[in-house]
Coordinates of C-alpha atoms in Angstrom, one line a residue:
M1 CA -91.9 -46.2 26.8
L2 CA -92.0 -43.8 23.8
I3 CA -89.5 -40.9 24.3
P4 CA -88.0 -38.3 22.0
D5 CA -84.9 -38.9 19.9
F6 CA -82.0 -37.9 22.0
S7 CA -79.3 -39.0 19.6
K8 CA -78.4 -35.5 18.6
F9 CA -77.8 -34.6 22.3
L10 CA -75.9 -37.8 23.3
L11 CA -72.6 -37.4 21.5
L12 CA -69.4 -37.9 23.4
T13 CA -67.2 -35.7 21.3
G14 CA -69.6 -33.5 19.4
A15 CA -68.5 -32.8 15.8
V16 CA -65.9 -35.2 14.6
T17 CA -62.4 -33.7 14.7
V18 CA -60.0 -35.9 12.9
L19 CA -56.7 -34.0 13.3
G20 CA -56.9 -31.3 15.8
L21 CA -54.1 -29.2 14.3
G22 CA -53.7 -25.7 15.5
A23 CA -53.4 -22.5 13.4
S24 CA -50.0 -23.4 12.1
G25 CA -50.5 -27.2 12.1
C26 CA -48.9 -27.9 15.4
A27 CA -49.6 -27.0 19.0
A28 CA -46.0 -25.9 19.6
L29 CA -42.9 -25.0 17.6
P30 CA -41.3 -28.1 16.1
P31 CA -38.0 -29.3 17.5
V32 CA -35.1 -28.0 15.5
S33 CA -32.5 -30.2 14.0
Q34 CA -29.9 -29.1 16.5
P35 CA -27.5 -30.9 18.9
S36 CA -29.0 -31.8 22.2
A37 CA -28.7 -29.7 25.4
E38 CA -26.0 -32.1 26.6
L39 CA -23.7 -30.7 24.0
M40 CA -24.1 -27.1 25.1
P41 CA -21.3 -25.5 27.1
Y42 CA -21.7 -26.4 30.8
E43 CA -22.8 -22.8 31.8
A44 CA -25.5 -22.9 29.1
Q45 CA -26.7 -26.4 30.3
Y46 CA -27.1 -25.2 33.8
D47 CA -29.1 -22.0 32.9
F48 CA -31.1 -24.0 30.3
A49 CA -32.2 -26.4 33.1
V50 CA -33.0 -23.5 35.5
G51 CA -35.1 -21.9 32.7
Q52 CA -37.1 -25.1 32.1
I53 CA -37.9 -25.5 35.8
A54 CA -39.0 -21.8 36.0
E55 CA -41.1 -22.2 32.9
Q56 CA -42.9 -25.3 34.4
N57 CA -43.6 -23.1 37.5
R58 CA -44.9 -20.3 35.2
D59 CA -42.2 -18.0 36.6
W60 CA -41.8 -16.2 33.3
A61 CA -39.3 -13.6 34.5
Q62 CA -36.9 -16.1 36.0
A63 CA -37.3 -18.4 32.9
A64 CA -36.5 -15.5 30.5
A65 CA -33.4 -14.5 32.6
A66 CA -32.1 -18.0 32.7
Y67 CA -32.5 -18.6 28.9
R68 CA -30.8 -15.3 28.1
R69 CA -27.9 -16.2 30.4
A70 CA -27.7 -19.6 28.5
L71 CA -27.7 -17.8 25.2
R72 CA -24.8 -15.5 26.2
A73 CA -22.9 -18.7 26.8
D74 CA -24.0 -20.4 23.6
P75 CA -25.5 -17.7 21.2
E76 CA -25.7 -20.0 18.2
S77 CA -28.0 -22.6 19.9
L78 CA -31.4 -22.9 18.1
V79 CA -32.6 -25.1 20.9
L80 CA -32.1 -22.2 23.4
W81 CA -33.7 -19.7 21.0
Q82 CA -36.7 -21.9 20.5
D83 CA -37.2 -22.4 24.3
L84 CA -36.9 -18.6 24.9
V85 CA -39.4 -17.9 22.1
E86 CA -41.9 -20.5 23.2
M87 CA -41.7 -19.1 26.8
L88 CA -42.3 -15.6 25.6
M89 CA -45.3 -16.7 23.6
Q90 CA -46.8 -18.7 26.5
S91 CA -46.5 -15.6 28.7
G92 CA -48.4 -13.4 26.2
R93 CA -45.4 -11.7 24.6
A94 CA -45.5 -12.9 21.0
G95 CA -44.5 -9.6 19.6
Q96 CA -41.4 -9.5 21.7
A97 CA -40.6 -13.1 20.7
V98 CA -40.8 -12.1 17.0
E99 CA -38.6 -9.0 17.4
E100 CA -35.9 -10.7 19.4
F101 CA -35.6 -13.6 17.0
R102 CA -35.8 -11.4 14.0
A103 CA -32.8 -9.5 15.3
A104 CA -30.9 -12.7 15.9
L105 CA -31.7 -13.9 12.4
K106 CA -29.7 -11.1 10.8
K107 CA -26.5 -13.0 11.7
H108 CA -27.8 -16.3 10.2
E109 CA -29.7 -15.3 7.0
A110 CA -28.0 -18.0 5.0
D111 CA -28.9 -20.8 7.5
P112 CA -32.2 -22.5 6.4
E113 CA -32.8 -23.9 9.9
W114 CA -32.8 -20.3 11.3
V115 CA -35.0 -19.1 8.5
F116 CA -37.4 -21.9 9.0
L117 CA -37.7 -21.2 12.7
M118 CA -38.4 -17.6 11.9
G119 CA -41.3 -18.7 9.7
E120 CA -42.6 -20.9 12.5
I121 CA -42.4 -18.0 15.0
A122 CA -44.1 -15.6 12.7
D123 CA -46.8 -18.2 11.9
A124 CA -47.5 -18.8 15.6
A125 CA -47.7 -15.1 16.2
G126 CA -50.2 -14.6 13.3
N127 CA -47.8 -12.7 11.0
T128 CA -48.9 -14.6 7.9
V129 CA -47.0 -12.5 5.3
E130 CA -43.7 -12.8 7.1
A131 CA -44.3 -16.5 7.9
Q132 CA -44.9 -17.4 4.2
H133 CA -41.8 -15.4 3.2
H134 CA -39.5 -17.3 5.5
Y135 CA -41.2 -20.7 4.8
R136 CA -40.6 -20.3 1.1
R137 CA -37.0 -19.2 1.7
A138 CA -36.4 -22.4 3.7
V139 CA -37.9 -24.8 1.1
N140 CA -35.9 -23.0 -1.7
S141 CA -32.7 -23.5 0.2
A142 CA -30.1 -26.0 -1.0
H143 CA -31.1 -28.8 1.4
P144 CA -34.8 -28.4 2.5
T145 CA -36.2 -30.9 4.9
A146 CA -39.5 -32.8 5.0
A147 CA -40.4 -30.6 8.1
M148 CA -40.0 -27.5 6.0
F149 CA -42.2 -28.7 3.2
T150 CA -44.8 -29.9 5.7
A151 CA -44.9 -26.6 7.5
L152 CA -45.4 -24.6 4.3
G153 CA -48.0 -27.1 3.1
V154 CA -50.0 -26.8 6.3
F155 CA -49.6 -23.0 6.3
L156 CA -51.0 -22.8 2.7
L157 CA -53.9 -25.1 3.7
D158 CA -54.8 -22.6 6.4
Q159 CA -54.7 -19.9 3.7
A160 CA -57.1 -21.9 1.5
E161 CA -54.3 -22.5 -1.1
E162 CA -55.0 -26.2 -1.2
A163 CA -53.6 -27.0 -4.6
E164 CA -50.2 -25.6 -3.9
A165 CA -50.3 -26.9 -0.3
L166 CA -50.7 -30.5 -1.6
V167 CA -47.6 -30.0 -3.8
F168 CA -45.5 -29.2 -0.8
L169 CA -46.9 -32.0 1.3
E170 CA -46.2 -34.5 -1.5
K171 CA -42.6 -33.2 -1.6
A172 CA -42.4 -33.7 2.2
L173 CA -43.5 -37.3 1.7
A174 CA -41.1 -37.8 -1.2
L175 CA -38.2 -36.8 1.2
D176 CA -39.6 -38.8 4.1
P177 CA -42.3 -41.4 3.4
H178 CA -43.0 -41.6 7.1
A179 CA -43.4 -37.8 7.6
R180 CA -46.4 -38.0 10.0
A181 CA -47.4 -34.4 10.0
A182 CA -47.5 -34.3 6.2
R183 CA -49.8 -37.3 6.1
L184 CA -52.0 -35.8 8.7
A185 CA -52.2 -32.6 6.8
E186 CA -53.1 -34.4 3.6
V187 CA -55.8 -36.2 5.4
E188 CA -57.2 -33.0 6.8
A189 CA -57.2 -31.4 3.4
A190 CA -59.1 -34.3 1.9
I191 CA -61.6 -34.2 4.7
D192 CA -62.1 -30.4 4.3
R193 CA -63.1 -31.0 0.6
E194 CA -65.1 -34.1 1.6
D195 CA -62.8 -36.3 -0.4
Y196 CA -63.1 -39.2 2.0
A197 CA -61.8 -41.7 -0.5
R198 CA -58.5 -39.8 -0.7
A199 CA -58.3 -39.4 3.1
R200 CA -58.9 -43.1 3.4
S201 CA -56.2 -43.9 0.7
V202 CA -53.6 -41.8 2.5
L203 CA -54.3 -43.5 5.9
L204 CA -54.3 -47.0 4.3
A205 CA -50.9 -46.3 2.8
A206 CA -49.7 -45.2 6.2
L207 CA -51.1 -48.4 7.8
A208 CA -49.5 -50.6 5.1
A209 CA -46.1 -49.5 6.6
D210 CA -47.2 -49.9 10.2
P211 CA -50.5 -51.9 10.6
D212 CA -50.6 -51.5 14.3
D213 CA -50.2 -47.8 14.5
E214 CA -53.0 -46.7 16.9
E215 CA -53.2 -43.1 15.7
W216 CA -53.6 -44.1 12.0
L217 CA -56.2 -46.6 12.9
F218 CA -58.2 -44.1 15.0
R219 CA -58.0 -41.5 12.2
L220 CA -59.1 -44.2 9.7
G221 CA -62.1 -45.0 11.9
K222 CA -63.1 -41.3 12.0
V223 CA -62.8 -41.0 8.2
E224 CA -65.0 -44.2 7.8
E225 CA -67.6 -42.5 10.0
L226 CA -67.6 -39.3 8.0
S227 CA -68.0 -41.2 4.8
G228 CA -71.0 -43.1 6.2
R229 CA -69.1 -46.4 6.4
E230 CA -70.0 -47.1 10.0
K231 CA -69.6 -50.9 9.8
S232 CA -66.1 -50.4 8.6
A233 CA -65.5 -47.8 11.3
L234 CA -66.7 -50.3 13.9
Q235 CA -64.3 -52.9 12.6
T236 CA -61.4 -50.4 12.6
Y237 CA -62.1 -49.5 16.2
Q238 CA -62.4 -53.1 17.2
R239 CA -59.0 -53.7 15.6
L240 CA -57.6 -50.8 17.6
L241 CA -58.9 -52.3 20.8
E242 CA -57.3 -55.6 19.9
I243 CA -53.9 -53.7 20.0
D244 CA -54.8 -51.6 23.0
P245 CA -57.9 -52.9 25.0
E246 CA -57.8 -49.8 27.2
N247 CA -57.7 -47.2 24.3
P248 CA -60.2 -44.5 25.5
E249 CA -60.6 -42.9 22.1
A250 CA -61.7 -46.1 20.5
R251 CA -64.1 -46.9 23.3
R252 CA -65.6 -43.4 23.0
A253 CA -65.9 -43.7 19.2
L254 CA -67.7 -47.1 19.5
A255 CA -70.1 -45.7 22.1
E256 CA -70.8 -42.7 19.9
I257 CA -71.6 -44.8 16.9
Y258 CA -74.1 -46.9 18.8
L259 CA -75.6 -43.8 20.5
R260 CA -76.2 -42.2 17.1
A261 CA -77.9 -45.4 15.9
R262 CA -80.0 -45.5 19.2
D263 CA -78.6 -49.0 19.8
Y264 CA -78.3 -48.4 23.5
A265 CA -77.7 -52.1 24.3
Q266 CA -74.5 -52.1 22.2
A267 CA -73.4 -48.7 23.6
L268 CA -73.9 -49.7 27.2
P269 CA -70.7 -51.8 27.8
W270 CA -68.5 -49.2 26.2
L271 CA -70.1 -46.4 28.3
E272 CA -69.7 -48.5 31.5
S273 CA -66.0 -49.1 30.7
L274 CA -65.5 -45.3 30.1
Q275 CA -67.3 -44.5 33.4
R276 CA -65.0 -46.9 35.3
S277 CA -61.9 -45.3 33.8
E278 CA -63.2 -41.7 33.8
P279 CA -65.7 -41.5 36.7
Q280 CA -65.7 -37.6 36.7
D281 CA -66.5 -37.2 33.0
A282 CA -69.9 -35.6 33.0
L283 CA -70.7 -36.3 29.4
V284 CA -69.9 -40.0 29.8
K285 CA -72.0 -40.0 32.9
R286 CA -75.0 -38.5 31.1
N287 CA -74.8 -40.8 28.2
L288 CA -74.5 -43.8 30.4
G289 CA -77.6 -42.6 32.3
A290 CA -79.4 -42.1 29.0
A291 CA -78.5 -45.6 27.9
Y292 CA -79.9 -47.1 31.1
F293 CA -83.0 -44.9 30.7
E294 CA -83.6 -46.0 27.2
L295 CA -83.2 -49.6 28.2
G296 CA -85.7 -49.2 31.0
Q297 CA -83.0 -49.7 33.7
W298 CA -84.5 -47.0 35.9
E299 CA -82.7 -47.8 39.1
A300 CA -79.3 -47.7 37.4
A301 CA -80.1 -44.5 35.6
R302 CA -81.6 -42.5 38.4
P303 CA -78.5 -41.9 40.6
L304 CA -76.4 -40.9 37.7
L305 CA -79.0 -38.5 36.3
K306 CA -79.9 -37.1 39.7
E307 CA -76.2 -36.2 40.4
L308 CA -75.9 -34.6 37.0
A309 CA -79.2 -32.6 37.4
E310 CA -77.9 -31.2 40.7
Q311 CA -74.5 -30.3 39.1
H312 CA -75.8 -29.0 35.8
K313 CA -79.1 -27.3 36.4
A314 CA -79.3 -26.0 32.8
D315 CA -79.0 -29.6 31.3
A316 CA -82.6 -30.0 30.0
V317 CA -82.0 -33.5 28.6
T318 CA -81.0 -34.8 32.0
H319 CA -83.9 -33.1 33.7
F320 CA -86.3 -34.6 31.1
M321 CA -85.0 -38.2 31.6
L322 CA -85.1 -37.8 35.4
G323 CA -88.6 -36.5 35.2
A324 CA -89.7 -39.5 33.0
I325 CA -88.1 -41.9 35.5
Y326 CA -90.0 -40.3 38.4
R327 CA -93.1 -40.7 36.4
Q328 CA -92.4 -44.4 36.0
K329 CA -92.0 -44.6 39.8
S330 CA -95.2 -42.7 40.4
L331 CA -93.3 -39.9 42.1
W332 CA -95.6 -37.2 40.7
L333 CA -94.2 -34.1 42.4
L334 CA -90.6 -34.9 41.6
A335 CA -91.6 -35.7 38.0
E336 CA -93.3 -32.4 37.6
Q337 CA -90.4 -30.6 39.1
E338 CA -87.9 -32.1 36.7
L339 CA -90.1 -31.8 33.7
N340 CA -90.8 -28.1 34.5
A341 CA -87.0 -27.6 34.5
A342 CA -86.8 -29.2 31.0
R343 CA -89.8 -27.5 29.4
N344 CA -88.0 -24.1 29.3
A345 CA -85.4 -25.4 26.9
P346 CA -86.5 -24.6 23.3
E347 CA -85.3 -28.0 21.9
L348 CA -87.2 -30.0 24.6
H349 CA -90.2 -28.0 25.7
L350 CA -92.6 -30.0 23.5
D351 CA -91.4 -33.3 24.7
A352 CA -91.4 -32.2 28.3
E353 CA -95.0 -30.9 28.1
L354 CA -96.1 -34.1 26.4
E355 CA -94.6 -36.1 29.2
L356 CA -96.1 -33.7 31.7
A357 CA -99.5 -34.3 30.2
G358 CA -98.9 -38.0 30.8
V359 CA -98.1 -37.3 34.5
W360 CA -101.4 -35.4 34.9
I361 CA -103.4 -38.2 33.2
E362 CA -101.9 -40.7 35.7
Q363 CA -102.8 -38.4 38.6
G364 CA -106.4 -38.2 37.4
E365 CA -106.1 -34.6 36.3
R366 CA -107.6 -35.4 33.0
V367 CA -109.0 -31.9 32.3
R368 CA -105.7 -30.2 32.9
A369 CA -103.9 -32.8 30.6
A370 CA -106.5 -32.3 27.9
E371 CA -106.1 -28.5 28.0
L372 CA -102.3 -28.8 27.7
L373 CA -102.6 -31.3 24.8
A374 CA -105.0 -28.9 23.0
E375 CA -102.4 -26.1 23.4
L376 CA -99.7 -28.3 22.0
I377 CA -101.3 -29.8 18.9
P378 CA -100.8 -26.8 16.6
E379 CA -97.1 -27.0 17.2
L380 CA -96.9 -30.7 16.3
Q381 CA -98.3 -30.7 12.8
D382 CA -94.9 -31.3 11.0
Q383 CA -93.4 -33.6 13.7
P384 CA -94.5 -37.3 13.3
R385 CA -92.8 -38.7 16.4
R386 CA -94.3 -36.0 18.6
L387 CA -97.7 -36.5 17.0
L388 CA -97.4 -40.1 18.0
R389 CA -96.8 -39.2 21.6
Y390 CA -99.7 -36.8 21.5
A391 CA -101.9 -39.6 20.0
L392 CA -101.0 -42.0 22.8
A393 CA -101.8 -39.4 25.4
A394 CA -105.1 -38.7 23.7
L395 CA -105.9 -42.4 23.5
R396 CA -105.4 -42.7 27.3
L397 CA -107.9 -39.8 27.7
E398 CA -110.3 -41.9 25.5
E399 CA -110.2 -39.2 22.8
A400 CA -109.9 -41.7 20.0
A401 CA -110.9 -39.2 17.3
Q402 CA -108.1 -36.8 18.2
A403 CA -105.6 -39.6 18.5
G404 CA -106.6 -41.0 15.1
A405 CA -106.4 -37.5 13.4
A406 CA -102.9 -37.0 14.8
L407 CA -101.7 -40.4 13.6
Q408 CA -103.2 -39.9 10.1
R409 CA -101.3 -36.6 9.9
A410 CA -98.1 -38.3 11.1
L411 CA -98.6 -41.0 8.4
V412 CA -98.8 -38.2 5.7
L413 CA -95.4 -37.0 6.9
S414 CA -94.0 -40.5 7.4
P415 CA -95.9 -42.9 5.0
G416 CA -96.1 -46.5 6.0
D417 CA -94.2 -46.1 9.3
P418 CA -94.9 -49.4 11.0
E419 CA -95.1 -47.9 14.5
L420 CA -97.6 -45.3 13.4
C421 CA -99.6 -48.0 11.6
F422 CA -99.6 -50.1 14.8
H423 CA -100.9 -47.4 17.0
L424 CA -103.5 -46.3 14.4
G425 CA -104.7 -49.9 14.6
R426 CA -105.1 -49.5 18.4
V427 CA -107.2 -46.3 17.8
F428 CA -109.5 -48.3 15.4
L429 CA -109.8 -51.0 18.0
A430 CA -110.9 -48.4 20.6
Q431 CA -113.5 -47.2 18.1
K432 CA -114.6 -50.9 17.5
K433 CA -113.5 -50.7 13.9
I434 CA -112.1 -54.2 13.9
S435 CA -111.6 -54.6 10.1
E436 CA -109.7 -51.2 9.9
A437 CA -107.6 -52.2 12.9
V438 CA -106.6 -55.5 11.3
Q439 CA -105.6 -53.7 8.0
A440 CA -103.5 -51.2 9.9
W441 CA -101.6 -53.9 11.8
L442 CA -101.1 -55.9 8.5
Q443 CA -99.6 -52.8 7.0
A444 CA -97.3 -52.5 10.0
V445 CA -96.0 -56.1 9.7
R446 CA -95.6 -55.8 5.9
R447 CA -93.2 -52.9 6.6
D448 CA -91.6 -54.6 9.6
P449 CA -92.0 -58.4 9.6
K450 CA -90.3 -58.6 13.0
F451 CA -92.9 -56.3 14.7
S452 CA -94.0 -58.9 17.2
E453 CA -96.5 -56.7 19.0
A454 CA -98.4 -56.1 15.8
W455 CA -98.5 -59.9 15.1
N456 CA -99.8 -60.5 18.6
H457 CA -102.5 -57.8 18.2
L458 CA -103.6 -59.4 15.0
G459 CA -103.9 -62.8 16.5
Y460 CA -105.5 -61.8 19.8
T461 CA -108.0 -59.3 18.3
C462 CA -109.2 -61.8 15.7
A463 CA -109.6 -64.5 18.3
E464 CA -111.6 -62.1 20.6
N465 CA -113.9 -61.3 17.7
G466 CA -114.1 -64.9 16.3
I467 CA -112.9 -63.8 12.8
R468 CA -110.2 -65.0 10.4
L469 CA -109.2 -67.7 12.9
P470 CA -106.9 -69.8 10.7
E471 CA -105.0 -66.6 9.8
A472 CA -105.1 -65.5 13.5
E473 CA -103.4 -68.7 14.5
G474 CA -100.5 -68.1 12.0
W475 CA -100.2 -64.5 13.2
A476 CA -100.1 -65.4 16.9
R477 CA -97.5 -68.1 16.1
R478 CA -95.3 -65.4 14.4
A479 CA -95.4 -63.3 17.6
V480 CA -94.4 -66.3 19.7
A481 CA -91.6 -67.3 17.3
L482 CA -90.2 -63.7 17.6
E483 CA -90.5 -63.6 21.4
P484 CA -90.7 -67.1 22.8
E485 CA -90.4 -65.8 26.4
N486 CA -93.2 -63.4 26.2
G487 CA -96.1 -64.7 28.3
N488 CA -98.7 -62.4 26.7
Y489 CA -97.9 -63.9 23.3
H490 CA -98.4 -67.4 24.5
D491 CA -101.7 -66.3 26.1
S492 CA -102.8 -64.9 22.7
L493 CA -102.0 -68.1 20.9
G494 CA -103.7 -70.1 23.6
W495 CA -106.8 -68.0 23.1
V496 CA -106.8 -68.4 19.4
Y497 CA -106.6 -72.2 19.9
F498 CA -109.5 -72.0 22.3
Q499 CA -111.7 -70.1 19.8
E500 CA -110.8 -72.8 17.2
G501 CA -111.9 -75.5 19.6
K502 CA -108.3 -76.8 20.0
Y503 CA -108.5 -77.1 23.8
A504 CA -105.4 -79.3 24.4
P505 CA -103.0 -77.0 22.6
A506 CA -104.8 -74.1 24.2
L507 CA -104.0 -75.5 27.6
E508 CA -100.4 -76.0 26.7
E509 CA -99.9 -72.4 25.5
L510 CA -101.6 -70.9 28.6
Q511 CA -99.5 -73.0 30.9
R512 CA -96.4 -71.8 29.0
A513 CA -97.7 -68.2 29.5
L514 CA -97.8 -68.8 33.3
E515 CA -94.3 -70.2 33.2
C516 CA -93.0 -67.1 31.4
F517 CA -94.6 -64.8 34.0
R518 CA -92.9 -66.6 36.9
S519 CA -89.8 -64.4 36.5
H520 CA -91.8 -61.2 36.5
P521 CA -95.2 -61.9 38.2
A522 CA -96.1 -58.2 38.4
D523 CA -96.7 -58.3 34.6
L524 CA -99.2 -61.2 34.8
A525 CA -102.7 -60.0 33.9
P526 CA -105.9 -61.6 35.3
E527 CA -107.0 -62.4 31.8
V528 CA -104.5 -65.3 31.6
Y529 CA -106.2 -67.1 34.5
D530 CA -109.6 -66.2 33.0
H531 CA -108.6 -67.8 29.7
L532 CA -107.2 -70.8 31.6
G533 CA -110.6 -71.2 33.4
E534 CA -112.4 -71.2 30.1
V535 CA -110.2 -73.9 28.7
Y536 CA -110.5 -76.1 31.8
S537 CA -114.3 -75.6 31.6
K538 CA -114.3 -77.0 28.0
L539 CA -112.1 -79.9 29.2
N540 CA -114.7 -80.7 32.0
R541 CA -112.1 -79.9 34.7
R542 CA -114.5 -78.0 36.8
E543 CA -112.4 -77.6 39.9
D544 CA -109.5 -76.4 37.9
A545 CA -111.7 -73.9 36.1
L546 CA -113.1 -72.5 39.3
R547 CA -109.6 -72.3 40.8
A548 CA -108.3 -70.4 37.8
W549 CA -111.2 -67.9 37.8
R550 CA -110.9 -67.3 41.5
R551 CA -107.2 -66.5 40.9
A552 CA -108.3 -64.0 38.3
L553 CA -110.9 -62.5 40.6
G554 CA -108.3 -62.2 43.3
M555 CA -106.2 -60.1 41.1
N556 CA -109.1 -57.9 40.1
P557 CA -111.8 -58.2 42.8
K558 CA -114.1 -55.5 41.2
D559 CA -114.6 -57.5 38.0
L560 CA -118.3 -58.0 38.0
R561 CA -118.2 -60.2 34.9
L562 CA -115.9 -62.6 36.6
Q563 CA -118.0 -62.6 39.8
E564 CA -121.1 -63.5 37.8
K565 CA -119.3 -66.2 35.8
I566 CA -118.1 -67.9 38.9
S567 CA -121.5 -67.7 40.5
K568 CA -123.3 -69.2 37.6
F569 CA -120.7 -72.0 37.2
E570 CA -121.0 -72.9 40.8
Q571 CA -124.8 -73.0 40.6
A572 CA -124.7 -75.1 37.5
G573 CA -122.5 -77.7 39.3
K574 CA -124.9 -78.2 42.2

């Protein structure tokens, strides 16, 4: 089934975010290099614990009161000051936090830890001038730390002062080669300027020190993706899963890569594992439904998509896929309902209306479908994939000229596209332009030597028309070699052999065709038994020939040609 390219809609994480740092490079104020709470005076420890419990319960007033009581018992504790400041910021009182700590700082102007924390507080509050002033004071102190250099480096990155920022980040790494935040900031800076080689180099250096670090591996995978090295990214994520088989980020990343490549068979196991671990994740659910849909697993896709369509009525992609499934199931009213829900979305309305035209064709509303297609064609002139879908609908309406014009236009936009060439060959066949059809299919297989359906059409069409039979045999063999379990391809090769007068191998191929159809008998066409009857007739196996033709007629009782053939054959045997 030909459907639109959903890859731009089916991304698990959207734009790739490698670091996820906040405005100041961290989600919260960093821990200060201060003795633990256990070394506070007993009175301060008690009120500190009360404050933390109150903060967890979002009881800001009680938390503030408890922290202030603790500070009265231990006024020099940076740990307590940091907790009080964070609590004030969380409760929407950033200005008050800055003012209170600014006042406390007056007694500790010479202490770089206090100065540094003032910089962090001002940075988190958005006071960039004051933040930079205190950061620079901290790094210019007698004993600056890697955390201080990192904070100033990240701050300067946010201010677009990249050159100076990198100097401070390098100083952080010189003091502490394992300074994680500095490495992450360096990677982010390299990504921002699209210097993926530098980002990769920094991450590889980090991994040299710790090859099993899951975060570094994940970041490296993302950088590989951004630089277009998707094979390397796949290997990196696989390595990460060897360390932690349940790592959800790696599974998401793998699924996303395969979705972008429209390799739904490879994406499927990762999506299924994510669905098991995160059953309520709507995006995972939709992508899993889409993978089932693309793979033709309608029954697996339908319940997922139906649930999502009910929960997210504005999700046009889900409505479209569900409508297409209902079309496959011949549930016309439901198909129309879902496709009408999708056609209002600007990015999908053309696809939904093309699908709707197909629904109407199958319902026998040919005039209505033709009118809709005529309305759509002016909007499709620069869109080769949609022109192809239009052409297929026009071909079903037996409007070969319109179908051919659409495909010729699509080939101008996408020269030599094998799928377009293949369907143009089908149009020529409908117009009984056999030579042109053969040339179109040959062009398709030259561009895609694994295009089995085109090889099959070449073999079968030439056999039907008694032309180029030696070549037709080779073409039909190519199709069978590519898909040895395809019964239609064995039927084509058998028919080529028949036209060449090679009746024994023809019989073998037709019998193989029937074997292939045993697992899916609904796909067996009456022509296979018709061909088998012709072969039996040439081998003078009259009863077998009649039996085969009667099987064909039983599958298509209105076939007058078969009725006449059987009647004449019976009369000739009397």
